[in-house]
Coordinates of C-alpha atoms in Angstrom, one line a residue:
Chain A
X1 CA 50.9 5.4 6.5
X2 CA 54.4 4.0 5.9
X3 CA 55.7 2.0 3.0
X4 CA 54.7 -1.3 4.5
X5 CA 51.2 0.0 5.3
X6 CA 50.9 1.0 1.6
X7 CA 51.9 -2.5 0.5
X8 CA 49.4 -3.9 3.0
X9 CA 46.6 -1.7 1.7
X10 CA 47.4 -2.5 -2.0
X11 CA 47.6 -6.2 -1.4
X12 CA 44.2 -6.1 0.3
X13 CA 42.5 -4.4 -2.6
X14 CA 44.5 -5.9 -5.5
X15 CA 42.3 -7.2 -8.2
X16 CA 43.0 -9.9 -10.8
X17 CA 41.1 -11.8 -13.5
X18 CA 39.4 -15.0 -12.7
X19 CA 41.2 -18.3 -12.8
X20 CA 41.7 -19.9 -16.2
X21 CA 40.6 -23.4 -16.8
X22 CA 44.2 -24.6 -16.6
X23 CA 44.8 -22.9 -13.3
X24 CA 41.5 -24.3 -11.9
X25 CA 42.4 -27.9 -13.0
X26 CA 45.9 -27.5 -11.6
X27 CA 44.5 -26.1 -8.3
X28 CA 42.1 -29.0 -8.0
X29 CA 44.8 -31.5 -8.7
X30 CA 47.4 -29.7 -6.5
X31 CA 49.7 -29.1 -9.5
X32 CA 50.0 -25.3 -9.4
X33 CA 53.4 -23.8 -10.0
X34 CA 54.9 -22.5 -6.7
X35 CA 55.3 -19.0 -8.2
X36 CA 51.6 -18.7 -9.0
X37 CA 50.2 -20.2 -5.8
X38 CA 50.2 -16.8 -4.0
X39 CA 48.6 -15.0 -6.9
X40 CA 45.9 -17.6 -7.1
X41 CA 45.2 -17.4 -3.4
X42 CA 45.0 -13.6 -3.4
X43 CA 42.5 -13.9 -6.2
X44 CA 40.5 -16.5 -4.4
X45 CA 40.5 -14.3 -1.3
X46 CA 38.8 -11.6 -3.4
X47 CA 36.5 -13.6 -5.8
X48 CA 33.5 -15.5 -4.5
X49 CA 32.7 -16.6 -8.1
X50 CA 36.0 -18.6 -8.3
X51 CA 35.5 -20.0 -4.8
X52 CA 32.0 -21.3 -5.7
X53 CA 33.4 -22.7 -9.0
X54 CA 36.2 -24.5 -7.1
X55 CA 33.7 -26.0 -4.7
X56 CA 31.4 -27.0 -7.5
X57 CA 34.1 -28.6 -9.6
X58 CA 35.4 -30.5 -6.6
X59 CA 32.2 -32.5 -6.7
X60 CA 32.9 -33.8 -10.2
X61 CA 33.4 -37.5 -10.4
X62 CA 35.3 -37.5 -13.7
X63 CA 37.9 -35.2 -15.3
X64 CA 36.8 -31.6 -15.9
X65 CA 37.7 -31.7 -19.6
X66 CA 35.2 -34.5 -20.3
X67 CA 32.3 -32.6 -18.6
X68 CA 33.2 -29.4 -20.5
X69 CA 32.9 -31.3 -23.8
X70 CA 29.4 -32.2 -22.9
X71 CA 28.3 -28.6 -22.8
X72 CA 26.3 -27.9 -25.9
X73 CA 27.4 -25.0 -28.1
X74 CA 25.1 -22.0 -27.4
X75 CA 23.0 -20.6 -30.2
X76 CA 23.5 -16.9 -30.9
X77 CA 20.4 -15.8 -32.8
X78 CA 20.2 -12.5 -34.6
X79 CA 18.7 -10.1 -32.1
X80 CA 16.3 -7.4 -33.4
X81 CA 16.9 -4.4 -31.2
X82 CA 14.1 -1.9 -30.9
X83 CA 15.5 1.1 -29.1
X84 CA 12.0 2.2 -28.1
X85 CA 11.3 -1.1 -26.3
X86 CA 12.9 -1.8 -23.0
X87 CA 14.2 -5.3 -22.9
X88 CA 12.5 -7.6 -20.4
X89 CA 14.5 -10.6 -19.2
X90 CA 12.7 -13.9 -19.9
X91 CA 12.5 -15.0 -16.3
X92 CA 10.3 -13.5 -13.6
X93 CA 13.2 -14.1 -11.2
X94 CA 15.4 -11.9 -13.4
X95 CA 12.6 -9.3 -13.5
X96 CA 12.5 -9.3 -9.7
X97 CA 16.3 -8.8 -9.5
X98 CA 16.5 -5.8 -11.8
X99 CA 18.6 -2.9 -10.6
X100 CA 17.0 -1.0 -7.7
X101 CA 16.7 2.2 -9.7
X102 CA 14.4 0.7 -12.3
X103 CA 12.3 -1.0 -9.7
X104 CA 12.0 2.1 -7.6
X105 CA 10.6 4.0 -10.6
X106 CA 8.1 1.2 -11.1
X107 CA 7.2 1.3 -7.5
X108 CA 6.7 5.1 -7.5
X109 CA 4.4 4.7 -10.5
X110 CA 2.4 1.9 -9.0
X111 CA 2.2 3.6 -5.6
X112 CA 1.0 6.9 -7.1
X113 CA -1.5 5.0 -9.2
X114 CA -2.8 3.2 -6.1
X115 CA -3.1 6.5 -4.3
X116 CA -5.0 8.0 -7.2
X117 CA -7.4 5.0 -7.3
X118 CA -7.8 5.3 -3.6
X119 CA -8.8 8.9 -3.9
X120 CA -11.2 8.3 -6.7
X121 CA -12.8 5.5 -4.7
X122 CA -13.0 7.7 -1.7
X123 CA -14.8 10.4 -3.7
X124 CA -17.1 7.8 -5.2
X125 CA -17.8 6.4 -1.8
X126 CA -18.7 9.8 -0.4
X127 CA -20.9 10.5 -3.5
X128 CA -22.8 7.3 -3.5
X129 CA -23.2 6.7 0.2
X130 CA -23.5 10.3 1.5
X131 CA -25.1 12.3 -1.3
X132 CA -26.9 9.7 -3.4
X133 CA -28.8 8.1 -0.5
X134 CA -30.2 11.4 0.5
X135 CA -31.4 12.0 -3.1
X136 CA -32.7 8.5 -3.3
X137 CA -34.6 9.0 0.0
X138 CA -36.3 12.2 -1.2
X139 CA -37.0 10.5 -4.6
X140 CA -38.6 7.7 -2.7
X141 CA -40.7 10.0 -0.5
X142 CA -41.7 11.9 -3.7
X143 CA -42.8 8.7 -5.4
X144 CA -44.7 7.5 -2.4
X145 CA -46.8 10.7 -2.5
X146 CA -47.1 11.3 -6.2
X147 CA -50.0 13.6 -5.8
X148 CA -48.2 15.8 -3.3
X149 CA -45.0 16.0 -5.3
X150 CA -44.6 19.7 -5.3
X151 CA -45.3 19.9 -1.7
X152 CA -42.8 17.2 -0.8
X153 CA -40.0 18.8 -2.9
X154 CA -40.7 22.1 -1.3
X155 CA -40.9 20.6 2.1
X156 CA -37.7 18.7 1.6
X157 CA -35.8 21.8 0.5
X158 CA -37.2 23.8 3.3
X159 CA -36.5 21.2 5.9
X160 CA -33.0 20.9 4.7
X161 CA -32.6 24.6 4.7
X162 CA -33.9 24.8 8.2
X163 CA -31.5 22.1 9.4
X164 CA -28.6 23.7 7.6
X165 CA -29.5 27.1 9.1
X166 CA -28.6 25.6 12.4
X167 CA -32.0 25.6 13.9
X168 CA -31.4 22.4 15.6
X169 CA -27.7 22.9 16.0
X170 CA -28.3 26.0 18.1
X171 CA -31.0 24.5 20.2
X172 CA -31.2 25.9 23.7
X173 CA -31.5 23.7 26.7
X174 CA -35.2 24.0 26.9
X175 CA -36.8 22.4 23.9
X176 CA -39.7 24.9 24.0
X177 CA -37.3 27.6 23.3
X178 CA -35.8 25.9 20.3
X179 CA -38.2 27.7 18.0
X180 CA -38.1 31.0 19.7
X181 CA -36.4 32.7 16.8
X182 CA -38.9 34.6 14.7
X183 CA -37.5 33.6 11.4
X184 CA -37.6 30.0 12.3
X185 CA -41.1 30.3 13.8
X186 CA -42.3 31.8 10.6
X187 CA -40.7 29.4 8.3
X188 CA -41.9 26.5 10.3
X189 CA -45.4 28.0 10.5
X190 CA -45.5 28.6 6.8
X191 CA -44.2 25.2 6.1
X192 CA -46.7 23.6 8.4
X193 CA -49.6 25.6 6.9
X194 CA -48.5 24.6 3.4
X195 CA -48.4 21.0 4.4
X196 CA -51.8 21.2 6.0
X197 CA -53.3 22.9 3.0
X198 CA -51.7 20.6 0.5
X199 CA -52.8 17.5 2.4
X200 CA -56.3 18.8 2.9
X201 CA -56.6 19.5 -0.8
X202 CA -55.3 16.2 -2.1
X203 CA -55.8 13.9 0.8
X204 CA -53.3 11.3 2.0
X205 CA -52.5 8.8 -0.8
X206 CA -52.9 5.1 -0.2
X207 CA -49.2 4.5 0.1
X208 CA -48.8 7.3 2.6
X209 CA -51.7 5.9 4.5
X210 CA -50.1 2.6 4.7
X211 CA -46.9 4.1 6.0
X212 CA -48.9 6.1 8.5
X213 CA -50.8 3.0 9.6
X214 CA -47.5 1.2 9.9
X215 CA -46.1 4.0 12.0
X216 CA -49.1 3.8 14.3
X217 CA -48.4 0.2 15.0
X218 CA -46.5 -0.4 18.3
X219 CA -43.1 0.9 17.5
X220 CA -40.2 -1.5 17.7
X221 CA -37.7 0.8 19.4
X222 CA -40.3 1.3 22.2
X223 CA -40.4 -1.0 25.0
X224 CA -43.5 -3.2 25.1
X225 CA -45.0 -1.9 28.3
X226 CA -46.3 1.2 26.7
X227 CA -48.8 3.0 28.9
X228 CA -50.4 5.0 26.1
X229 CA -54.1 4.5 25.4
X230 CA -54.4 3.6 21.7
X231 CA -58.0 4.8 21.6
X232 CA -57.0 8.3 22.6
X233 CA -54.4 8.5 19.9
X234 CA -56.9 7.4 17.3
X235 CA -59.3 9.9 18.4
X236 CA -56.8 12.7 18.3
X237 CA -55.5 11.7 14.9
X238 CA -58.9 11.6 13.3
X239 CA -59.8 15.2 14.3
X240 CA -61.0 16.9 11.0
X241 CA -58.5 19.1 9.5
X242 CA -61.2 21.4 8.1
X243 CA -61.5 22.8 11.6
X244 CA -58.0 24.1 11.4
X245 CA -58.7 26.0 8.2
X246 CA -61.8 27.6 9.7
X247 CA -59.9 28.6 12.8
X248 CA -57.1 30.1 10.9
X249 CA -59.5 32.1 8.7
X250 CA -61.1 33.4 11.9
X251 CA -57.8 34.4 13.3
X252 CA -56.9 36.3 10.1
X253 CA -60.3 38.0 10.1
X254 CA -59.9 39.0 13.8
X255 CA -56.6 40.7 13.0
X256 CA -58.2 44.1 13.6
X257 CA -58.2 43.3 17.4
X258 CA -55.6 44.7 19.8
X259 CA -52.1 43.5 19.4
X260 CA -52.1 41.4 22.6
X261 CA -55.1 39.6 21.5
X262 CA -53.7 39.2 18.1
X263 CA -50.5 37.6 19.4
X264 CA -52.5 35.3 21.6
X265 CA -54.7 34.4 18.6
X266 CA -51.7 33.7 16.4
X267 CA -50.2 31.6 19.1
X268 CA -53.4 29.9 19.7
X269 CA -53.8 29.2 16.0
X270 CA -50.5 27.7 15.7
X271 CA -51.1 25.5 18.7
X272 CA -54.6 24.7 17.5
X273 CA -53.4 23.6 14.1
X274 CA -51.0 21.2 15.6
X275 CA -53.1 20.5 18.6
X276 CA -56.3 19.6 17.0
X277 CA -56.0 19.5 13.2
X278 CA -52.6 18.2 12.5
X279 CA -51.7 17.1 16.1
X280 CA -51.7 13.4 15.2
X281 CA -50.9 14.0 11.5
X282 CA -47.7 15.8 12.3
X283 CA -46.5 13.0 14.3
X284 CA -47.6 10.4 11.8
X285 CA -46.0 12.2 8.9
X286 CA -42.9 12.6 10.9
X287 CA -42.9 8.8 11.6
X288 CA -43.6 8.0 8.0
X289 CA -40.7 10.2 6.9
X290 CA -38.6 8.7 9.6
X291 CA -39.5 5.2 8.4
X292 CA -38.6 6.3 4.8
X293 CA -35.2 7.5 6.0
X294 CA -36.0 11.2 5.3
X295 CA -34.7 12.2 8.6
X296 CA -34.5 15.9 7.8
X297 CA -38.2 16.1 6.8
X298 CA -39.2 13.9 9.7
X299 CA -37.4 16.3 12.1
X300 CA -39.4 19.2 10.7
X301 CA -42.6 17.4 11.7
X302 CA -41.2 16.3 15.1
X303 CA -40.3 19.9 15.8
X304 CA -43.8 20.9 15.0
X305 CA -45.0 18.4 17.6
X306 CA -42.4 19.4 20.1
X307 CA -43.6 23.0 20.0
X308 CA -46.5 21.9 22.1
X309 CA -45.4 20.3 25.4
X310 CA -49.0 19.1 26.0
X311 CA -49.0 17.1 22.8
X312 CA -49.9 13.5 23.6
X313 CA -47.0 12.3 21.5
X314 CA -44.6 14.8 22.9
X315 CA -42.3 12.3 24.5
X316 CA -42.5 10.0 21.4
X317 CA -41.6 12.9 19.2
X318 CA -38.6 13.6 21.5
X319 CA -37.5 10.1 21.2
X320 CA -37.9 9.8 17.5
X321 CA -36.4 13.3 16.9
X322 CA -33.4 12.1 18.9
X323 CA -33.2 9.0 16.7
X324 CA -33.4 11.1 13.6
X325 CA -30.7 13.4 14.8
X326 CA -28.6 10.4 15.5
X327 CA -29.1 9.1 12.0
X328 CA -27.9 12.5 10.8
X329 CA -24.9 12.3 13.0
X330 CA -25.7 15.2 15.2
X331 CA -24.7 13.9 18.5
X332 CA -24.9 17.1 20.5
X333 CA -28.6 17.5 19.5
X334 CA -29.2 13.9 20.4
X335 CA -27.8 14.6 23.8
X336 CA -30.1 17.6 24.3
X337 CA -33.2 15.8 23.2
X338 CA -32.4 12.9 25.4
X339 CA -31.8 15.2 28.4
X340 CA -35.2 16.7 27.7
X341 CA -36.8 13.2 27.4
X342 CA -35.3 12.1 30.7
X343 CA -37.2 15.0 32.5
X344 CA -40.4 13.1 31.8
X345 CA -41.5 10.4 34.2
X346 CA -42.3 7.8 31.5
X347 CA -39.0 8.1 29.7
X348 CA -38.0 4.6 30.9
X349 CA -40.4 3.0 28.4
X350 CA -38.1 4.1 25.6
X351 CA -35.3 2.0 24.5
X352 CA -32.4 4.3 25.2
X353 CA -29.9 1.6 24.4
X354 CA -30.4 2.5 20.7
X355 CA -28.3 5.6 21.3
X356 CA -24.5 5.4 21.4
Chain B
X1 CA 45.4 -7.4 -39.4
X2 CA 43.3 -10.1 -37.6
X3 CA 42.2 -9.4 -34.1
X4 CA 43.9 -11.5 -31.3
X5 CA 40.8 -12.2 -29.3
X6 CA 42.8 -14.0 -26.7
X7 CA 44.6 -10.9 -25.7
X8 CA 41.4 -8.9 -25.2
X9 CA 40.0 -8.3 -21.7
X10 CA 36.5 -9.3 -20.7
X11 CA 35.2 -5.8 -21.0
X12 CA 36.7 -5.4 -24.5
X13 CA 35.1 -8.6 -25.6
X14 CA 31.8 -7.6 -24.2
X15 CA 32.1 -4.2 -26.0
X16 CA 32.6 -6.0 -29.3
X17 CA 29.5 -8.2 -28.6
X18 CA 27.5 -5.1 -27.8
X19 CA 28.6 -2.9 -30.6
X20 CA 29.3 -5.3 -33.5
X21 CA 27.3 -8.4 -32.5
X22 CA 30.7 -10.1 -32.7
X23 CA 30.0 -13.8 -32.4
X24 CA 33.8 -14.6 -32.2
X25 CA 34.2 -12.3 -29.2
X26 CA 31.2 -14.0 -27.6
X27 CA 32.7 -17.4 -28.3
X28 CA 36.0 -16.4 -26.6
X29 CA 34.0 -15.4 -23.6
X30 CA 32.2 -18.7 -23.6
X31 CA 35.5 -20.6 -23.8
X32 CA 37.0 -18.4 -21.1
X33 CA 34.2 -18.7 -18.6
X34 CA 32.3 -22.0 -19.3
X35 CA 34.2 -23.9 -16.6
X36 CA 33.4 -21.1 -14.1
X37 CA 29.7 -21.1 -15.0
X38 CA 29.7 -24.9 -14.9
X39 CA 31.4 -24.9 -11.5
X40 CA 28.9 -22.4 -10.0
X41 CA 25.9 -24.3 -11.3
X42 CA 27.3 -27.6 -10.0
X43 CA 27.9 -26.0 -6.6
X44 CA 24.2 -24.8 -6.4
X45 CA 22.3 -27.5 -8.4
X46 CA 24.4 -30.6 -7.5
X47 CA 23.3 -32.0 -10.9
X48 CA 25.8 -32.5 -13.6
X49 CA 23.4 -32.7 -16.6
X50 CA 21.4 -29.6 -15.4
X51 CA 24.7 -27.7 -15.0
X52 CA 26.0 -28.5 -18.5
X53 CA 22.7 -27.5 -20.1
X54 CA 22.5 -24.4 -17.9
X55 CA 26.0 -23.3 -18.9
X56 CA 25.0 -23.1 -22.6
X57 CA 21.7 -21.2 -21.6
X58 CA 23.6 -18.6 -19.6
X59 CA 25.8 -17.8 -22.5
X60 CA 22.8 -17.6 -24.9
X61 CA 21.2 -15.2 -22.5
X62 CA 24.4 -13.2 -22.4
X63 CA 24.3 -12.8 -26.2
X64 CA 20.8 -11.3 -26.0
X65 CA 21.3 -9.3 -22.9
X66 CA 24.7 -7.8 -24.0
X67 CA 23.0 -6.3 -27.0
X68 CA 20.2 -4.7 -25.1
X69 CA 21.6 -3.7 -21.7
X70 CA 25.0 -2.3 -20.8
X71 CA 27.2 -4.8 -18.8
X72 CA 29.5 -2.8 -16.6
X73 CA 31.3 -5.6 -14.7
X74 CA 31.4 -8.8 -16.6
X75 CA 32.4 -10.9 -13.5
X76 CA 29.5 -9.6 -11.5
X77 CA 27.1 -10.1 -14.4
X78 CA 28.1 -13.7 -15.1
X79 CA 28.0 -14.5 -11.3
X80 CA 24.5 -13.0 -10.8
X81 CA 23.1 -14.4 -14.0
X82 CA 24.3 -17.9 -13.2
X83 CA 22.8 -17.6 -9.7
X84 CA 19.5 -16.5 -11.2
X85 CA 19.5 -19.4 -13.5
X86 CA 20.1 -21.7 -10.5
X87 CA 17.2 -20.1 -8.6
X88 CA 14.9 -20.5 -11.5
X89 CA 15.9 -24.1 -12.0
X90 CA 15.4 -24.9 -8.3
X91 CA 12.1 -23.2 -8.3
X92 CA 10.9 -25.2 -11.3
X93 CA 12.1 -28.4 -9.6
X94 CA 10.3 -27.2 -6.4
X95 CA 13.5 -27.6 -4.4
X96 CA 14.6 -25.3 -1.6
X97 CA 16.7 -22.3 -2.5
X98 CA 19.9 -22.0 -0.4
X99 CA 21.0 -18.8 1.2
X100 CA 24.2 -18.9 -0.8
X101 CA 22.1 -18.0 -3.9
X102 CA 21.3 -14.6 -2.4
X103 CA 22.1 -12.0 -5.0
X104 CA 24.0 -8.9 -4.0
X105 CA 22.4 -5.6 -5.1
X106 CA 25.2 -3.4 -3.8
X107 CA 26.1 -1.7 -7.1
X108 CA 28.5 0.6 -5.3
X109 CA 30.9 -2.3 -5.1
X110 CA 31.2 -2.2 -8.9
X111 CA 32.2 1.4 -8.9
X112 CA 34.3 1.5 -5.7
X113 CA 37.8 1.6 -6.9
X114 CA 39.9 0.9 -3.9
X115 CA 42.9 -0.1 -6.0
X116 CA 43.8 3.6 -6.4
X117 CA 45.7 4.6 -3.3
X118 CA 44.7 8.1 -2.6
X119 CA 44.6 10.2 0.6
X120 CA 40.9 9.5 1.2
X121 CA 41.3 5.8 0.9
X122 CA 44.4 5.7 3.0
X123 CA 42.8 7.6 5.9
X124 CA 39.5 5.6 5.7
X125 CA 41.5 2.3 5.5
X126 CA 43.4 3.3 8.7
X127 CA 40.3 4.1 10.6
X128 CA 38.4 1.1 9.4
X129 CA 41.2 -1.4 10.3
X130 CA 41.2 0.1 13.8
X131 CA 37.4 -0.2 14.1
X132 CA 37.2 -3.7 12.8
X133 CA 36.5 -6.6 15.1
X134 CA 39.8 -8.2 16.2
X135 CA 38.5 -11.6 14.9
X136 CA 37.9 -10.2 11.4
X137 CA 41.1 -8.3 11.4
X138 CA 43.1 -11.4 12.4
X139 CA 42.2 -13.1 9.1
X140 CA 43.2 -10.1 7.1
X141 CA 46.4 -9.6 9.0
X142 CA 47.5 -13.3 8.7
X143 CA 46.8 -13.5 5.0
X144 CA 47.9 -10.0 3.7
X145 CA 50.3 -8.7 6.3
X146 CA 52.0 -11.8 7.5
X147 CA 51.6 -13.3 4.0
X148 CA 50.7 -16.8 5.3
X149 CA 49.2 -19.2 2.7
X150 CA 45.6 -20.4 2.9
X151 CA 46.8 -23.9 3.7
X152 CA 48.9 -22.6 6.7
X153 CA 46.1 -20.5 8.0
X154 CA 43.7 -23.4 7.7
X155 CA 46.0 -25.6 9.8
X156 CA 46.6 -22.8 12.4
X157 CA 42.8 -22.2 12.7
X158 CA 41.9 -25.8 12.4
X159 CA 39.4 -25.1 9.6
X160 CA 39.1 -26.0 5.9
X161 CA 40.8 -24.0 3.2
X162 CA 37.4 -22.9 1.8
X163 CA 36.4 -21.6 5.3
X164 CA 39.6 -19.6 5.4
X165 CA 38.9 -18.1 2.0
X166 CA 35.3 -17.2 3.0
X167 CA 36.4 -15.7 6.3
X168 CA 38.9 -13.5 4.5
X169 CA 36.3 -12.5 1.9
X170 CA 33.9 -11.6 4.7
X171 CA 36.5 -9.5 6.5
X172 CA 37.4 -7.7 3.3
X173 CA 33.8 -7.0 2.6
X174 CA 33.4 -5.5 6.1
X175 CA 36.4 -3.3 5.4
X176 CA 35.0 -2.3 2.0
X177 CA 31.6 -1.3 3.5
X178 CA 33.4 0.7 6.2
X179 CA 35.6 2.5 3.6
X180 CA 32.7 3.2 1.3
X181 CA 30.7 4.8 4.2
X182 CA 33.7 6.9 5.2
X183 CA 34.4 8.0 1.6
X184 CA 30.7 8.7 0.7
X185 CA 30.2 11.0 3.8

C-alpha cells in the first residue's frame, strides 16, 4: 500500500464528532465556510444520525432556533440505584431491543424451563394415562366384585405376570400349542381352579351378573348375521359348576392309576372344567373383564377358552382375544390370533375392520 | 478551578453523569445534541410538537439510563434511543413504522477501530476494495479518492445529495463488514 493508498484508507475511516447546531443551520442555509465544507461532508458520509437530522430539520417551516426554544427543559430526578436490581427500561420496545447477550441468557432460561416443563408433563402423561388407567381398571373390577376381592386381586396379578412372562408374546403359530409350556399350563390351571372355586363359594354378584348378561347380548363388534344358536349358549352356560368339583375330586382320587391314564384324566379334567363347568363362564368372565377394560384378565379367560378348540365360543374368544391384545398394543399377537381366526369358515361374521 | 464543560468530549461528559450524577454535564449534552434529537424525531414522526416533547423525554431517559447502564458509544446510544422513542410513539398512535427505524444490533461496529492503520487492516482493506461490487466502489472512489464534493457527485449521478450520502454510507458499511469478517477470522 503506497502513501496515496494510506491516505485513501484513512480518509475512508476518519471519524469526527457530530455537527454542531451552528454548522447544521449553516448547512441548511448554504452558508458553510468553504474550508469546513469538506470536513462536514466527510462526517455526513459516515454519520447516519446527522443525515437523518439534516433531513428532519429540512422539513421545518420556521427557523430552527425558534423550534429549539419550544423544547421543554428535561427533569433530572434523583435516581436511587440499587446495585442488586437490574434496571428495566420503561418501554416494552426498549426491552425488546436490549443487547443480544442479555436476551440470549433470557432465552436460554426460558427454553430450558420449557424443556423441563415438557419433560414433567410427559412423565405425568405416562403416569396418568398409562399406569393410572390400569390401576383404575383393576380397582373398578375389584369394586364390581366386592365379595371376590381377594380372588380378583390375585387373578389380576397372576394374569399380569402371565402376560409379562411372555406367554402370549411367544405364542406359536398354532393356538393350541400356545399353552404347551408346563409352567404356563400349571399356572393357568391353578388360576382357573382358584377362579372356579371362589365363584362357586361366593356366587356371582349382581353387578357381575349384569355385566355377564350384557356380554351375552349380541355383541356390537360382531356382524348382525350371527349363525350362533342362542339357546345352545344358554344351555352350556347354565351347566352346574358343582359337577366340575366332583369330577376334579374324582380325578385326584384316581391318581393311583397308571401314568397314562392319569395324564388323560388330568387333561380330561382340565377340558371338562372349561368344557362343562366353566365353559360358558370363562367366556362370560372374559367378556365382562374385556368390557371393563381389564384386558389382561380378560385375556387369561380367553386363553382358557382357546385351550379347547371344540369350545362353542372358540372363534368368539379368538376374536375378543385379538381385540384385547390390540388394546394392549401387542400387534404381533393380534396378527397371530387373526390368522388363526381366518382358518375358521365362519370368520367373515366378525368385524375385522376393527383391527388396524 | 472550574471545569470547562464545553471542552469535554461526549464520553467524558457521560462519565461525569454516570459517576457524579453531574447535572451540569447532562445539561451540556442536552445543549449539544438537542437539535440532533429534534431533527431525527422530526424525520421519523413528521410532527413538530411531538418531536419537541420527545426531545426532552429522550434526555430525561438518558439521565436515568446513564446512571444504571454503561453507555459505550454516546452517538450510537442517542441514535438508537431516539429511534426507539419514535417507534413507541408511532405504535401508540397506531401509525405504520417505517423501515428506516430499524435498529442496528451490530455491536461490533462500536468496537471496530478502523482508524488505526495496522497491517491487518491494510491487507483486509486491499482485499475488500477488490471484492466490492464496482457500483459500490465507484461511490467510495469518487468521494474519497477523487475527493469530489457531494454536490458534484449528485450532479454527475443525477441524484439528490441525500442519496449520494446514503450510497456512500452503504458502500462504507459493506467495506466495514468485509474488513470485520477478514479481521475476525
